[in-house]
Amino acid sequence: MALIVQKYGGTSVADPDRIRACADNVAITRKRGNDVIVVVSAMGKATDNLISLADSVAKNQSGREMDMLLTTGERQTAALMTMALLDRGIDAISYTGSQVGIITDTAHRKAKIVEVKGDRVRQSLSEGKVCVIAGFQGVSTAKEITTMGRGASDLTASALAQAMDADACEIYTDVTGVFTADPRIVPQARKLARVHFDEMLEMAGAGSKVLALRSVEFARNHDVPLHVRSAFTWEQGTWVTNEEPSVEDPIISGVVTDMTEAKVTVLGVPDRPGISAALFEPLAESNVNVDMIVQNTSTEGTTDISFTMPMADMAQAESIVQRIADEIGANTVTHDDDIAKVSLVGAGMKSSPGIAAKMFRVLSDEGVNIQMISTSTIRISVIMAAGDMERAARALHTAFGLDSGADYTAPLPERK
Amino acid sequence: MALIVQKYGGTSVADPDRIRACADNVAITRKRGNDVIVVVSAMGKATDNLISLADSVAKNQSGREMDMLLTTGERQTAALMTMALLDRGIDAISYTGSQVGIITDTAHRKAKIVEVKGDRVRQSLSEGKVCVIAGFQGVSTAKEITTMGRGASDLTASALAQAMDADACEIYTDVTGVFTADPRIVPQARKLARVHFDEMLEMAGAGSKVLALRSVEFARNHDVPLHVRSAFTWEQGTWVTNEEPSVEDPIISGVVTDMTEAKVTVLGVPDRPGISAALFEPLAESNVNVDMIVQNTSTEGTTDISFTMPMADMAQAESIVQRIADEIGANTVTHDDDIAKVSLVGAGMKSSPGIAAKMFRVLSDEGVNIQMISTSTIRISVIMAAGDMERAARALHTAFGLDSGADYTAPLPERK
């Protein structure tokens, strides 16, 4: 008998009909003799609706109170899913993150998991119950309700899979797997049968929304294979594992596009040691997720520093940067949220020189101006004007041989 | 410095504007130097919406899962209210029923309070914080989330007022106080300046929705004076206290109408000892709230038993009654949900004989047929066809001298 963790995302549980469809899916898995832990997100736009309620009530939002507010969405889905299972004759019980002992640090809205106790889950599984866990949340070492950031229900699922030593962790989402590009932007995009953790990590970091970065990080560090698939088809999705790519695999696995970041530039920064620390330490302390950082060559004793971050962090970042800029005697702070990030990700890059050069050539041929560049061993990201993004992504997808004419995602008759 | 408990009902916090208005009210109370504990209900129709979500997901609803689901409504309001207070520069913190240690028994959906610990509330008050508590909920002795029945946020408020030794417990609602009748049914209804706990208890039991029965019971037993008022005017509401009525007070305090009950009749019940116990014990065990019970005089060894209960309990009650009726050899079970209850409540009844006779005469003159009668020392209730209710209530209101031509509820310039 296998233990399977199944995580259902917001779109999969957006309304009562879909919750019942997911419950059917769980019931089938259970009736095949598996133990099942279900992790659920909030229904559809529930979290967004709560955030906009908070926006209409208060200008400044305490992290603790936002966590109190937002955790209710997942709890509602967990209770509803459990009722739907009970209605199908499947013994089931819902738990909050706190009740299953997902212990986090005290950083509200971005808490990190310290420990997964899971005693009640173990007990309920041994009694033959399906456990339905409210994702995204835990309880801090200070006994406060915490959340672990948007998309953290995936993290709840991988953490539980690891703590419970599950045989598989299935991530049900609104797409059928991980694609070589966002099909809405690149119509030629293909579904990948498998992706290495390192690639998935770079894709998530580059802005792919299929899996949340920290859940991939956790799954990689604890070697929890993830199976990304759709709750509404029986077809195989994409396996995310630590299996090394073979020489036959393409060099590039995907083109990732991201329009959710904004750029801040500090002009005329005095060029002396400690300046970067003075700028980025307070940002880190305020939990602003700085992504790319570029510092231009110093001229006449001053330098320019640009960095990108999620647009949501912009208001907070800007007031901090303005204060620091004044303190260190920089000239001006500008910002630009009309930017896009396009990244190439591929494990094959390690052994294939010249990928960056080819990328820049393709973009240049398309007349795309590059504003910032950042690279890792298996990723190259460039920042460009938002209006150039679609053209750039399609050209790169073609140039690196990712286009497919064939229908790669034909539904399979029977599920694994 | 006084400690004031303020409870805001669902209508008072129905949308962001109203939440902010209530926060203004709390802020004023706090700035006058009072310590404040705020208890909130779910926003407007939030609880009803969650119940209908549950209805669309599952036919049978586990009490534990319904409690997991429904408690989220009050938690959302508590977080939002706290944010609104923080936004006004008022230091505040939200707590769930579980976090403040409202310990209940394990009867989901109708749990009873066993103990109010309140350690975190005491600590936060001592730090100068306003505590905002999610009403209606607690945590059971088995560590499960429980709810205490519809309207139980009032109970949360009185229980906290008692446990914290508060100086006042203000119940903010959508009406300006307790009236001599429901003004939507009896336009001549007047607001009462004060009501005795015993009268309020009978009014709540008779179906008045202004205060939940169990909160009045709790307030009476622990002598917590309640002040029922509107959050959107500064006028004095109605004080509910244990002050004995004076001889000048009217004999009847109010006419209470109720259309939320249904009637079940078991015909041809063998007339032998133990039959009533056989019928009503299983109903009590299933937490069906039986209200009035009438047993007709036995004829030829059989008798008929009628009883009323909330319509919501009907489905559950009917299947139990049908089973018992078969077991004890009764003839038939019928039910009728097209009924209404009209009650006269007044502490003066104790010393004024003939109130019942006068009531029956008034109803007879109006051509109203009485189906069931039940009395206490200060209340007389009759069940009639639903269609007769309005006519009966108005006639009784007039006959017992409750009508008023004057505007009894002129707003006061300054609040106590």
mmCIF file of N, CA, C and O in Angstrom, chain B residues 4 52 66 84 96 99 136 138 141 148 201 218 241 322 345 358 375-376 395 416:
data_model
loop_
_atom_site.group_PDB
_atom_site.id
_atom_site.type_symbol
_atom_site.label_atom_id
_atom_site.label_comp_id
_atom_site.label_asym_id
_atom_site.label_seq_id
_atom_site.Cartn_x
_atom_site.Cartn_y
_atom_site.Cartn_z
ATOM 1 N N ILE B 4 -14.418 47.542 28.859
ATOM 2 C CA ILE B 4 -15.684 47.431 28.138
ATOM 3 C C ILE B 4 -15.575 46.357 27.060
ATOM 4 O O ILE B 4 -14.621 46.332 26.282
ATOM 5 N N SER B 52 -24.298 27.463 2.351
ATOM 6 C CA SER B 52 -24.822 27.029 1.055
ATOM 7 C C SER B 52 -23.712 26.422 0.198
ATOM 8 O O SER B 52 -23.971 25.528 -0.600
ATOM 9 N N MET B 66 -18.168 21.207 9.556
ATOM 10 C CA MET B 66 -18.920 22.459 9.495
ATOM 11 C C MET B 66 -18.288 23.493 10.431
ATOM 12 O O MET B 66 -18.186 24.671 10.088
ATOM 13 N N ALA B 84 -8.119 47.569 10.715
ATOM 14 C CA ALA B 84 -8.742 48.902 10.702
ATOM 15 C C ALA B 84 -8.348 49.683 11.950
ATOM 16 O O ALA B 84 -8.109 50.891 11.889
ATOM 17 N N THR B 96 -8.421 34.042 17.833
ATOM 18 C CA THR B 96 -9.501 33.080 17.610
ATOM 19 C C THR B 96 -10.030 32.644 18.973
ATOM 20 O O THR B 96 -9.394 32.884 20.013
ATOM 21 N N GLN B 99 -7.451 30.550 20.547
ATOM 22 C CA GLN B 99 -6.285 31.257 21.077
ATOM 23 C C GLN B 99 -6.550 31.939 22.422
ATOM 24 O O GLN B 99 -5.641 32.073 23.234
ATOM 25 N N PHE B 136 -18.370 33.202 18.561
ATOM 26 C CA PHE B 136 -19.124 32.038 18.070
ATOM 27 C C PHE B 136 -18.355 30.730 18.218
ATOM 28 O O PHE B 136 -18.931 29.662 18.065
ATOM 29 N N GLY B 138 -14.954 28.133 19.874
ATOM 30 C CA GLY B 138 -14.030 27.779 20.929
ATOM 31 C C GLY B 138 -13.215 26.584 20.495
ATOM 32 O O GLY B 138 -13.172 26.244 19.312
ATOM 33 N N THR B 141 -12.510 20.220 24.550
ATOM 34 C CA THR B 141 -11.609 19.487 25.430
ATOM 35 C C THR B 141 -10.842 18.417 24.638
ATOM 36 O O THR B 141 -9.801 17.966 25.076
ATOM 37 N N MET B 148 -20.685 27.363 18.821
ATOM 38 C CA MET B 148 -21.645 27.300 19.922
ATOM 39 C C MET B 148 -23.057 27.639 19.470
ATOM 40 O O MET B 148 -23.893 28.040 20.263
ATOM 41 N N LEU B 201 -34.850 36.608 28.641
ATOM 42 C CA LEU B 201 -34.677 35.169 28.454
ATOM 43 C C LEU B 201 -35.921 34.571 27.821
ATOM 44 O O LEU B 201 -35.839 33.802 26.854
ATOM 45 N N PHE B 218 -26.434 33.092 30.129
ATOM 46 C CA PHE B 218 -25.110 33.233 30.713
ATOM 47 C C PHE B 218 -24.995 34.560 31.464
ATOM 48 O O PHE B 218 -24.518 34.615 32.599
ATOM 49 N N THR B 241 -30.777 43.851 32.564
ATOM 50 C CA THR B 241 -30.148 43.741 33.885
ATOM 51 C C THR B 241 -31.007 42.872 34.802
ATOM 52 O O THR B 241 -32.054 42.394 34.410
ATOM 53 N N GLN B 322 -39.867 9.036 13.303
ATOM 54 C CA GLN B 322 -40.474 7.963 12.517
ATOM 55 C C GLN B 322 -40.013 6.599 13.044
ATOM 56 O O GLN B 322 -40.809 5.674 13.204
ATOM 57 N N VAL B 345 -44.752 38.407 26.867
ATOM 58 C CA VAL B 345 -43.748 38.284 27.914
ATOM 59 C C VAL B 345 -43.869 39.484 28.846
ATOM 60 O O VAL B 345 -43.992 40.625 28.382
ATOM 61 N N LYS B 358 -57.314 36.849 28.987
ATOM 62 C CA LYS B 358 -57.480 38.020 28.126
ATOM 63 C C LYS B 358 -56.849 37.768 26.754
ATOM 64 O O LYS B 358 -57.399 38.133 25.719
ATOM 65 N N THR B 375 -46.968 27.863 28.769
ATOM 66 C CA THR B 375 -46.829 29.025 29.636
ATOM 67 C C THR B 375 -45.656 28.859 30.583
ATOM 68 O O THR B 375 -45.241 27.753 30.900
ATOM 69 N N SER B 376 -45.097 29.986 30.994
ATOM 70 C CA SER B 376 -44.164 30.000 32.123
ATOM 71 C C SER B 376 -44.729 31.041 33.081
ATOM 72 O O SER B 376 -45.795 31.591 32.821
ATOM 73 N N ALA B 395 -53.023 42.902 17.299
ATOM 74 C CA ALA B 395 -54.178 42.981 18.205
ATOM 75 C C ALA B 395 -53.723 42.877 19.658
ATOM 76 O O ALA B 395 -54.170 43.636 20.524
ATOM 77 N N LYS B 416 -23.531 57.771 26.767
ATOM 78 C CA LYS B 416 -23.033 57.464 28.108
ATOM 79 C C LYS B 416 -21.556 57.053 28.046
ATOM 80 O O LYS B 416 -21.163 56.256 27.237
#
